[in-house]
C-alpha positions as protocol buffer text, in pm:
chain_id: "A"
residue {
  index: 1
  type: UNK
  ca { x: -496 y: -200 z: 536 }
}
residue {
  index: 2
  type: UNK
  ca { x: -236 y: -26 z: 335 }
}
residue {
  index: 3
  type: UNK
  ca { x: -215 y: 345 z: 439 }
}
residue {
  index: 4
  type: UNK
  ca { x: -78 y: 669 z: 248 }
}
residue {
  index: 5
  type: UNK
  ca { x: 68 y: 913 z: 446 }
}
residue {
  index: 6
  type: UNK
  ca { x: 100 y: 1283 z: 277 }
}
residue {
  index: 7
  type: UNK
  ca { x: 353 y: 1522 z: 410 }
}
residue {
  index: 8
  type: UNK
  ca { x: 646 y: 1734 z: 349 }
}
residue {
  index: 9
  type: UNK
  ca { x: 938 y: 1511 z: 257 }
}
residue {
  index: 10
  type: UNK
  ca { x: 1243 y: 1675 z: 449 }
}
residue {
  index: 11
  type: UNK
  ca { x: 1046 y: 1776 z: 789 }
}
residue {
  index: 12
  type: UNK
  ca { x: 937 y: 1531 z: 1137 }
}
residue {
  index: 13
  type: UNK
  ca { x: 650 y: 1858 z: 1170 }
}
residue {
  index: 14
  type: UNK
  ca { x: 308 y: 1741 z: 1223 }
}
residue {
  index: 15
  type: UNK
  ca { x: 399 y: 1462 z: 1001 }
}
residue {
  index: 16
  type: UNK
  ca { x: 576 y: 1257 z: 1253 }
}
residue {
  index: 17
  type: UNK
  ca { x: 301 y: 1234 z: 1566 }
}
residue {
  index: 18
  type: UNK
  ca { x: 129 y: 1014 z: 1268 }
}
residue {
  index: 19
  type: UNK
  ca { x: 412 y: 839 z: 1165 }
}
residue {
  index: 20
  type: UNK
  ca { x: 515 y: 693 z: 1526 }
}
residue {
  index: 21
  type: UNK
  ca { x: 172 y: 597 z: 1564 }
}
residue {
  index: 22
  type: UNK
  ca { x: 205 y: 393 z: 1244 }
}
residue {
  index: 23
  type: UNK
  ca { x: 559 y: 251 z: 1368 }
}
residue {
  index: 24
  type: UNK
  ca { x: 434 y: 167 z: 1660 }
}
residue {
  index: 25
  type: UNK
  ca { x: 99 y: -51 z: 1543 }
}
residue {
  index: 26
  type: UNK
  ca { x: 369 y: -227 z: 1261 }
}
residue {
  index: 27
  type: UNK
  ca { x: 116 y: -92 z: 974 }
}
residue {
  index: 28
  type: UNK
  ca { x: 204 y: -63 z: 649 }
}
residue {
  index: 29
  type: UNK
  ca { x: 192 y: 271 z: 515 }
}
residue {
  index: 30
  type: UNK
  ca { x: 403 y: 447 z: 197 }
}
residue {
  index: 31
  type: UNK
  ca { x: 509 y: 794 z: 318 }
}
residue {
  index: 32
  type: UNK
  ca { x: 395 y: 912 z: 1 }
}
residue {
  index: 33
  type: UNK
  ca { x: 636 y: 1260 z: -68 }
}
residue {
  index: 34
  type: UNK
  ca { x: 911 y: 1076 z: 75 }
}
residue {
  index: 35
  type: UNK
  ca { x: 869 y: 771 z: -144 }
}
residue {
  index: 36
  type: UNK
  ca { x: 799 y: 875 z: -508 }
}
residue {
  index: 37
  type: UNK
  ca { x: 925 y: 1199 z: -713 }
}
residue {
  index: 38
  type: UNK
  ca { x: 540 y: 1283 z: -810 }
}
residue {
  index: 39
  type: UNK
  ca { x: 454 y: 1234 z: -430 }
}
residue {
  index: 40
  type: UNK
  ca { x: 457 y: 1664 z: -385 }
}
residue {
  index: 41
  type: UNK
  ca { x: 301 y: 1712 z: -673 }
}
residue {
  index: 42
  type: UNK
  ca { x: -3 y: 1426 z: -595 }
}
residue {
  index: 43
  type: UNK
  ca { x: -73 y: 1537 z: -218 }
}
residue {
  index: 44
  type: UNK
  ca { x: -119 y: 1949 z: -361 }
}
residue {
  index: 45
  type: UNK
  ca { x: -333 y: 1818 z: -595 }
}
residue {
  index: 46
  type: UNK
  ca { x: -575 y: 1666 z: -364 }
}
residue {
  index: 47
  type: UNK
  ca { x: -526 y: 1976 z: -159 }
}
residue {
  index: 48
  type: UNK
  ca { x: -667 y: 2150 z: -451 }
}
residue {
  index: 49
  type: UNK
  ca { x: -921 y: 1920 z: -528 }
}
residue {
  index: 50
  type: UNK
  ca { x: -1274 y: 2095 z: -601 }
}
residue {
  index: 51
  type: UNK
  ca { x: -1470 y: 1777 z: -494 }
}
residue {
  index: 52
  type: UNK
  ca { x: -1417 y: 1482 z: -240 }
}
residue {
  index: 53
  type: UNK
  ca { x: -1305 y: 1612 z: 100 }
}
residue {
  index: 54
  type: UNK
  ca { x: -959 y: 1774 z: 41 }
}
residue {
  index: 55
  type: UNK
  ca { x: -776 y: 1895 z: 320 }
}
residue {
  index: 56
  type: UNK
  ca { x: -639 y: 2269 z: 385 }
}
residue {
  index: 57
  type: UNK
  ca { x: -293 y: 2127 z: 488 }
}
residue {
  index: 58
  type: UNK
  ca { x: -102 y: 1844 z: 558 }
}
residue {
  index: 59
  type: UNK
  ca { x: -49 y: 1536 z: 716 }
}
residue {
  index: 60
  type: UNK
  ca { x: -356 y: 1387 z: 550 }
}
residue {
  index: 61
  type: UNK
  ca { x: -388 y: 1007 z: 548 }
}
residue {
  index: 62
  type: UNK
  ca { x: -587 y: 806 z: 276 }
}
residue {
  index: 63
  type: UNK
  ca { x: -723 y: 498 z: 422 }
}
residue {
  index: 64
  type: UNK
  ca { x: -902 y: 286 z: 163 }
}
residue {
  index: 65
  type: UNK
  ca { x: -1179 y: 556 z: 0 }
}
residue {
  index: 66
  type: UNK
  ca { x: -1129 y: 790 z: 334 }
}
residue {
  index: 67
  type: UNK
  ca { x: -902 y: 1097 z: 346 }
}
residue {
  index: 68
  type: UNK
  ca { x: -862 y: 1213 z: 666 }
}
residue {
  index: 69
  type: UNK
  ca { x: -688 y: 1535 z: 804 }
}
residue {
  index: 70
  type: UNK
  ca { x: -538 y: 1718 z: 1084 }
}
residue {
  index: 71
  type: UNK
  ca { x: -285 y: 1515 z: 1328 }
}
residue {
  index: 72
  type: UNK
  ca { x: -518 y: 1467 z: 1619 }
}
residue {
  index: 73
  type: UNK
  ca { x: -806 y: 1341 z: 1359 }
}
residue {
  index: 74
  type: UNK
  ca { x: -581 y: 1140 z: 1246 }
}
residue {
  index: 75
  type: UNK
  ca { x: -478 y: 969 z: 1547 }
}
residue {
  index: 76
  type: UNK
  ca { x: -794 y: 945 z: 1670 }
}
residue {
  index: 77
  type: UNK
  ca { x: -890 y: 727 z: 1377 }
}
residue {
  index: 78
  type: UNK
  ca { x: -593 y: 495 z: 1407 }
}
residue {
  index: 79
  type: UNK
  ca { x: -617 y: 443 z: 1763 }
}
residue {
  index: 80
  type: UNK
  ca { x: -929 y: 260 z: 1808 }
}
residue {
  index: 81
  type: UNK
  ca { x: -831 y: 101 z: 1468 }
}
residue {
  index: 82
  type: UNK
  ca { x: -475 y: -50 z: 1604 }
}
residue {
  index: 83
  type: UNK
  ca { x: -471 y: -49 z: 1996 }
}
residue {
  index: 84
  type: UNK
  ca { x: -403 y: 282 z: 2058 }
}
residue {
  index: 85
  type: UNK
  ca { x: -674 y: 416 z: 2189 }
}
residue {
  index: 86
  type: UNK
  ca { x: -941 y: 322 z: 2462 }
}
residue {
  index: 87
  type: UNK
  ca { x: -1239 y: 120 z: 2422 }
}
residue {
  index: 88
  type: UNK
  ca { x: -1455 y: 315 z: 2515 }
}
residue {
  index: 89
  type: UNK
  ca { x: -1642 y: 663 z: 2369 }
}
residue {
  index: 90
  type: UNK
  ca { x: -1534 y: 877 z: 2706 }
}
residue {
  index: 91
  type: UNK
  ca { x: -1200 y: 725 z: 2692 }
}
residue {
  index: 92
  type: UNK
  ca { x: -1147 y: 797 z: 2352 }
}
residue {
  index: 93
  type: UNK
  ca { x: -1267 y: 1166 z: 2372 }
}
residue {
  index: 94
  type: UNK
  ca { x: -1032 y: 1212 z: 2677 }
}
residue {
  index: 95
  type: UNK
  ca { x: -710 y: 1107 z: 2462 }
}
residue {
  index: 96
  type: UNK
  ca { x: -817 y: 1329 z: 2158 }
}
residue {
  index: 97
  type: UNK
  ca { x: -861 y: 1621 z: 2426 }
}
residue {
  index: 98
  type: UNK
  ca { x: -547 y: 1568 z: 2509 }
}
residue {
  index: 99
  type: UNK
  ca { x: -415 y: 1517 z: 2177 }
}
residue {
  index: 100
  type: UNK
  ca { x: -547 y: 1899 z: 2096 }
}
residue {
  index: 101
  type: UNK
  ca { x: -390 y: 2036 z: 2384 }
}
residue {
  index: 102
  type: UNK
  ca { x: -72 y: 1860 z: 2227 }
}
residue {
  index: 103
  type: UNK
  ca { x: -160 y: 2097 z: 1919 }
}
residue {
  index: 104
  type: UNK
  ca { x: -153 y: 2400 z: 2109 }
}
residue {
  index: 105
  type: UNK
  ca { x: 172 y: 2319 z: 2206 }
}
residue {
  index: 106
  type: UNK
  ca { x: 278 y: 2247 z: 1862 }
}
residue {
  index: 107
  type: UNK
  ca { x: 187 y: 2570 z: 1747 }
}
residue {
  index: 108
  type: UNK
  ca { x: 341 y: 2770 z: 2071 }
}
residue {
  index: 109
  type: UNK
  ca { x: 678 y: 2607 z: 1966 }
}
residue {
  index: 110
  type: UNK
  ca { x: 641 y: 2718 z: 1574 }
}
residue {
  index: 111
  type: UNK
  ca { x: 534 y: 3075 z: 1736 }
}
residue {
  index: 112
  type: UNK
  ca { x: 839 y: 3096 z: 1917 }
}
residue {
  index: 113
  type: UNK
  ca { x: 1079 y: 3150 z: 1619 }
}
residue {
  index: 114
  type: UNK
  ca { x: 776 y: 3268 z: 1357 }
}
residue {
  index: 115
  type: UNK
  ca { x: 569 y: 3473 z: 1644 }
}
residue {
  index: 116
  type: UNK
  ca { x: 517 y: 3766 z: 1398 }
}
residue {
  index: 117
  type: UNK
  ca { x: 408 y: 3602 z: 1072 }
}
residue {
  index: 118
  type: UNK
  ca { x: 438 y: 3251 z: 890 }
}
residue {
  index: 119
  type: UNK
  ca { x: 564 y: 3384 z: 550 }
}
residue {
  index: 120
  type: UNK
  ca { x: 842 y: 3627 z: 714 }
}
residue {
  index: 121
  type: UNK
  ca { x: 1200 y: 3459 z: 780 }
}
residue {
  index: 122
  type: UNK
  ca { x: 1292 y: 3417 z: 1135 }
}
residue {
  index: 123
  type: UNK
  ca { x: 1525 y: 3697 z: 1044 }
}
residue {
  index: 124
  type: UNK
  ca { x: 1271 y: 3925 z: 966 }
}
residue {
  index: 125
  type: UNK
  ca { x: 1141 y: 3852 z: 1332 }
}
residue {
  index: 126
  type: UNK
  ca { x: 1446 y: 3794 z: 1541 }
}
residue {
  index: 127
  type: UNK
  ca { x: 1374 y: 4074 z: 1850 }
}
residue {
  index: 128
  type: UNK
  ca { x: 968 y: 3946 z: 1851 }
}
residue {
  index: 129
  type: UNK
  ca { x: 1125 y: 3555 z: 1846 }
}
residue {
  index: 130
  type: UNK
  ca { x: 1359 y: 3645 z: 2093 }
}
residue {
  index: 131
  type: UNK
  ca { x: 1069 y: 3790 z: 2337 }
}
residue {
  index: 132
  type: UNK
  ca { x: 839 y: 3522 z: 2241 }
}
residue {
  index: 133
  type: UNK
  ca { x: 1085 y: 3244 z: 2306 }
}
residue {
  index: 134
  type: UNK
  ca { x: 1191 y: 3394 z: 2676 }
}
residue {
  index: 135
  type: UNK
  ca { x: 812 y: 3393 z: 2784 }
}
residue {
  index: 136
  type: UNK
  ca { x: 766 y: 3058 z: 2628 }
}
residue {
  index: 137
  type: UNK
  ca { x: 1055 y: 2912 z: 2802 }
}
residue {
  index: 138
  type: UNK
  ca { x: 953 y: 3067 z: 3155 }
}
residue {
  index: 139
  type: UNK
  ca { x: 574 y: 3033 z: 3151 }
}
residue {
  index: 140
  type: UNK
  ca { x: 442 y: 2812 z: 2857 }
}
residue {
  index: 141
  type: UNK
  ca { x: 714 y: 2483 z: 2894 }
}
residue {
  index: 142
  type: UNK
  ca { x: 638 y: 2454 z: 3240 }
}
residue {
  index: 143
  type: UNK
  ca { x: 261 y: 2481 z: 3207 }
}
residue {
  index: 144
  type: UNK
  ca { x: 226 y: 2213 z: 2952 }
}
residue {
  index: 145
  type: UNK
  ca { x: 447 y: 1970 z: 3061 }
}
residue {
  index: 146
  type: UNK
  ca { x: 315 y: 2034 z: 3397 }
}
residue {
  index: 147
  type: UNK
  ca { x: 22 y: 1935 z: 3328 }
}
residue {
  index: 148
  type: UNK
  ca { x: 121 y: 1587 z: 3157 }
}
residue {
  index: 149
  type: UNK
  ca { x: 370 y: 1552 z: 3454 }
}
residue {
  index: 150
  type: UNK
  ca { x: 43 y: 1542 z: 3682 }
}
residue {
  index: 151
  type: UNK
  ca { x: -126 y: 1295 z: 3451 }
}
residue {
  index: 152
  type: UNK
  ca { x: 109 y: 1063 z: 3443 }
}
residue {
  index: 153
  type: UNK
  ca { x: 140 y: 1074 z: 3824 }
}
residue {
  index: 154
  type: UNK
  ca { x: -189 y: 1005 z: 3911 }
}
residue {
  index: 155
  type: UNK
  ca { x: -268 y: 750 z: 3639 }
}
residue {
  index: 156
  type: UNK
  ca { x: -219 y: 478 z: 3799 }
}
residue {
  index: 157
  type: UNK
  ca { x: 45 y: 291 z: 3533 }
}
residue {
  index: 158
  type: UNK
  ca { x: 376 y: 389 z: 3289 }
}
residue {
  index: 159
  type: UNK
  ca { x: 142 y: 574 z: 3093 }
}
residue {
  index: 160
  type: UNK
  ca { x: -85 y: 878 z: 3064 }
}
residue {
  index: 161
  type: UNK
  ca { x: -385 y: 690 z: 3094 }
}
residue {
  index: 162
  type: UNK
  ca { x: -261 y: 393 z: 3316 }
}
residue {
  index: 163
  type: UNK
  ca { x: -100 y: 25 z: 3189 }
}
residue {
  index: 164
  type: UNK
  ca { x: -145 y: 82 z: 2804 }
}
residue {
  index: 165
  type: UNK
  ca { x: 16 y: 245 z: 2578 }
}
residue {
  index: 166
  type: UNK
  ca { x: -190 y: 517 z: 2360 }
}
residue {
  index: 167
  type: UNK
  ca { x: -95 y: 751 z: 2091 }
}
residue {
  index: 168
  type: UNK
  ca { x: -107 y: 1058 z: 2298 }
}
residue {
  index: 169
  type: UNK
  ca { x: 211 y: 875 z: 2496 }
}
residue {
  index: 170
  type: UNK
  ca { x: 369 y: 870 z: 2165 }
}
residue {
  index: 171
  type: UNK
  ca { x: 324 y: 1230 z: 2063 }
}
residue {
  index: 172
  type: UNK
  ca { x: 435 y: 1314 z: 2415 }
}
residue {
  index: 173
  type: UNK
  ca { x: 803 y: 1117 z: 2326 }
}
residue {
  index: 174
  type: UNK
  ca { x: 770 y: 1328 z: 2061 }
}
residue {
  index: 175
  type: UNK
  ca { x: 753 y: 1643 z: 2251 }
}
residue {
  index: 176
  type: UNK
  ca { x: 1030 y: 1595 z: 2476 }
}
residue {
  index: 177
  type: UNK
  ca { x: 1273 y: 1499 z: 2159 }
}
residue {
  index: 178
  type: UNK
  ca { x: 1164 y: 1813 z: 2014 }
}
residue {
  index: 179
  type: UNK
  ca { x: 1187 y: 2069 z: 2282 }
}
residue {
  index: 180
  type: UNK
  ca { x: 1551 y: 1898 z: 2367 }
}
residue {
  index: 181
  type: UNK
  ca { x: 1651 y: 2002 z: 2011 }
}
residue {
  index: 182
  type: UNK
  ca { x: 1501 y: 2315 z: 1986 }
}
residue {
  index: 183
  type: UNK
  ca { x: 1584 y: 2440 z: 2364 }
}
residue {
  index: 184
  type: UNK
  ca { x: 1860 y: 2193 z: 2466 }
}
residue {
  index: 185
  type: UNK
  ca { x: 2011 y: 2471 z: 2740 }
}
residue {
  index: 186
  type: UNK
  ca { x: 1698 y: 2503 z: 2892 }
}
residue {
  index: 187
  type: UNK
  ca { x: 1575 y: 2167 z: 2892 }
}
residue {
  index: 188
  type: UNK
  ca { x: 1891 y: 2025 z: 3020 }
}
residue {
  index: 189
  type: UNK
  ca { x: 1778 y: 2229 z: 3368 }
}
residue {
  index: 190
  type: UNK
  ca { x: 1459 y: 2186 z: 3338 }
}
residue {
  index: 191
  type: UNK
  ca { x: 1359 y: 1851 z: 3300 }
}
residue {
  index: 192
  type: UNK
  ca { x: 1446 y: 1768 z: 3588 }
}
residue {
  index: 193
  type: UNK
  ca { x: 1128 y: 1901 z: 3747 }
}
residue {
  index: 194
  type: UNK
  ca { x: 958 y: 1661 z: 3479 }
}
residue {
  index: 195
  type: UNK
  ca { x: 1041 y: 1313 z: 3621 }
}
residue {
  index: 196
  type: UNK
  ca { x: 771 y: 1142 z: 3473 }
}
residue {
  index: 197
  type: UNK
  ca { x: 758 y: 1269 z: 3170 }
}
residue {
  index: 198
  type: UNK
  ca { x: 1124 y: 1185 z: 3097 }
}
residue {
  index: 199
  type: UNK
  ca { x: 1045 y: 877 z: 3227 }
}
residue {
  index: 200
  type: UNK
  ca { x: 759 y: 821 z: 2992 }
}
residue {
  index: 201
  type: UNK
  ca { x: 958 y: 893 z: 2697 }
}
residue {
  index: 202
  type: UNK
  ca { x: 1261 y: 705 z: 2758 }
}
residue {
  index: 203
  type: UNK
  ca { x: 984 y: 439 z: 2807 }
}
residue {
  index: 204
  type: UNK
  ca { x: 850 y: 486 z: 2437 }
}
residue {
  index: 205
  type: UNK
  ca { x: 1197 y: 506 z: 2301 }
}
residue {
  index: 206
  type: UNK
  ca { x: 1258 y: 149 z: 2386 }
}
residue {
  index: 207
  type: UNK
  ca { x: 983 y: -24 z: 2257 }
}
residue {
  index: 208
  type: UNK
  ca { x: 1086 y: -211 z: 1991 }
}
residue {
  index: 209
  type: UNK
  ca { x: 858 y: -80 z: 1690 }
}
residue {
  index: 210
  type: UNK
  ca { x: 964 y: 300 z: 1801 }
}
residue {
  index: 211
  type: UNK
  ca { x: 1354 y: 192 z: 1880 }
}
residue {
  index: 212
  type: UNK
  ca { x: 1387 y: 34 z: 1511 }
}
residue {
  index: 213
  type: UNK
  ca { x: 1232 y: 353 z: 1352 }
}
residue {
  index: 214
  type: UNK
  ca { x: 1434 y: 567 z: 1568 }
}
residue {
  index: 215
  type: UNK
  ca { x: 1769 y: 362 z: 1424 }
}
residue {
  index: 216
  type: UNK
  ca { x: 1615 y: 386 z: 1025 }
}
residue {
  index: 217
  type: UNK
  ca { x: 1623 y: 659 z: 757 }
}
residue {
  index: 218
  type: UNK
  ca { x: 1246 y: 689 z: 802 }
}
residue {
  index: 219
  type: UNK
  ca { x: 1291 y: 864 z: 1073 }
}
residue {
  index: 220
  type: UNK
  ca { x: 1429 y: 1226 z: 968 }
}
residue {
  index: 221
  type: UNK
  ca { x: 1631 y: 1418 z: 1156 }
}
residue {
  index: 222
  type: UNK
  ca { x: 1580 y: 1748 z: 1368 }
}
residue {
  index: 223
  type: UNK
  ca { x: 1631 y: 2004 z: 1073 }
}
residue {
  index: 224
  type: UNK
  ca { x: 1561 y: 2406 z: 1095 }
}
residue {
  index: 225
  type: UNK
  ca { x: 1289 y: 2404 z: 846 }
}
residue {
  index: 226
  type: UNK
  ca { x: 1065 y: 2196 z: 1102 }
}
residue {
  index: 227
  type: UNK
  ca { x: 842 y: 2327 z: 1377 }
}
residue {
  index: 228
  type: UNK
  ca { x: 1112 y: 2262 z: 1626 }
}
residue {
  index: 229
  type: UNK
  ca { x: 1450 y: 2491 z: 1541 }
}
residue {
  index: 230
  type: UNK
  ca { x: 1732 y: 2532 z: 1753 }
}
residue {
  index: 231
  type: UNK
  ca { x: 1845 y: 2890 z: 1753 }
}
residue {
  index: 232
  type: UNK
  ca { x: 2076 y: 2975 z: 2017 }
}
residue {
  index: 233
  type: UNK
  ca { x: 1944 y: 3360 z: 2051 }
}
residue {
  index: 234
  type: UNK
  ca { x: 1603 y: 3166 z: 2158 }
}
residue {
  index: 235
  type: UNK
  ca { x: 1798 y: 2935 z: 2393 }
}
residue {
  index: 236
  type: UNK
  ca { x: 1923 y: 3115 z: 2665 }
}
């Protein structure tokens, strides 16, 4: 099947949890704003669509006459589709758990330099950022990726849920590239506590599907209009 993937052009954001997933199963997919000039312009209209099932944001993915939306929805529809998922219902409930808890982290990152309001520049909110990024730093970092470090421990394999490979391994890679960017002083200390993790993701990194995306110009860089933003006042 031929996917279309529609997100922001310039950004990894939420975007790019679906697009390793897609690197990783080798499907074919046209990363629709990236790829033609009317792409922006086609995914807000099927935002704005009256009828059908149009989504509130992006990433949205059209598969065939399906238009499915929200990352972890997402994923859980091309895991069981392409290997990425297990076989069975518990199994697959258990990954998209974990891919929501994933979310939450998501959004605790964006919080960090917008923790006052979405539509106000981080300039606007520098004192509140600063604040929110200390506590996140302390507290939140070491209570998520806690939590994945214990996973991984006691699974039993390489990855989160044992021997095989899943998305939520993926998005994880994902995770640790992004907090490296966005808190590289602080993660340089503290990953070191996270063994396992940083062993997970180094393991992701070199699988082939992921290490040729990694080396193309589909995979954008780290940019401050993303969820993950280095600012040195929220580094320290």
């Amino acid at each position: 099947m031929r996917y279309e993937l529609y997100y922001w052009p310039t950004i990894q954001g939420r975007g790019e949890f679906v697009r390793l997933a897609l690197e990783e199963a080798g499907a074919t997919y046209v990363d629709v704003a990236r790829q033609s000039k009317s792409g922006v312009s086609a995914m807000m209209k099927m935002m704005q669509a009256k009828t059908g099932t149009p989504s509130f944001a992006p990433p949205f993915l059209k598969a065939g006459s399906l238009v499915i939306g929200q990352t972890a929805n997402i994923l859980l529809f091309l895991g069981s589709r392409h290997g990425l998922a297990p076989k069975t219902e518990a199994g697959r409930l258990w990954l998209h758990e974990l891919q929501l808890t994933i979310a939450d982290l998501v959004q605790e990152v964006h919080d960090t330099h917008h923790p006052i309001g979405t539509s106000l520049y981080y300039e606007d909110q520098k004192s509140a950022a600063k604040q929110r990024a200390a506590e996140f730093r302390k507290e939140r970092i070491p209570k998520y990726c806690g939590y994945f470090e214990r996973l991984i421990a006691g699974s039993g394999g390489p990855f989160v849920t044992g021997r095989k490979l899943t998305y939520v391994d993926l998005s994880l890679f994902q995770i640790v590239e992004g907090l490296r960017y966005a808190f590289p002083n602080h993660m340089k200390k503290f990953q070191r506590k996270i063994p396992e993790l940083i062993a997970l993701h180094d393991r992701v990194a070199a699988r082939p599907n992921v290490a040729a995306y990694l080396a193309s110009d589909r995979r954008i860089p780290f940019n401050e209009d993303g969820i993950f933003r280095h600012y040195k006042a929220l580094d320290k």
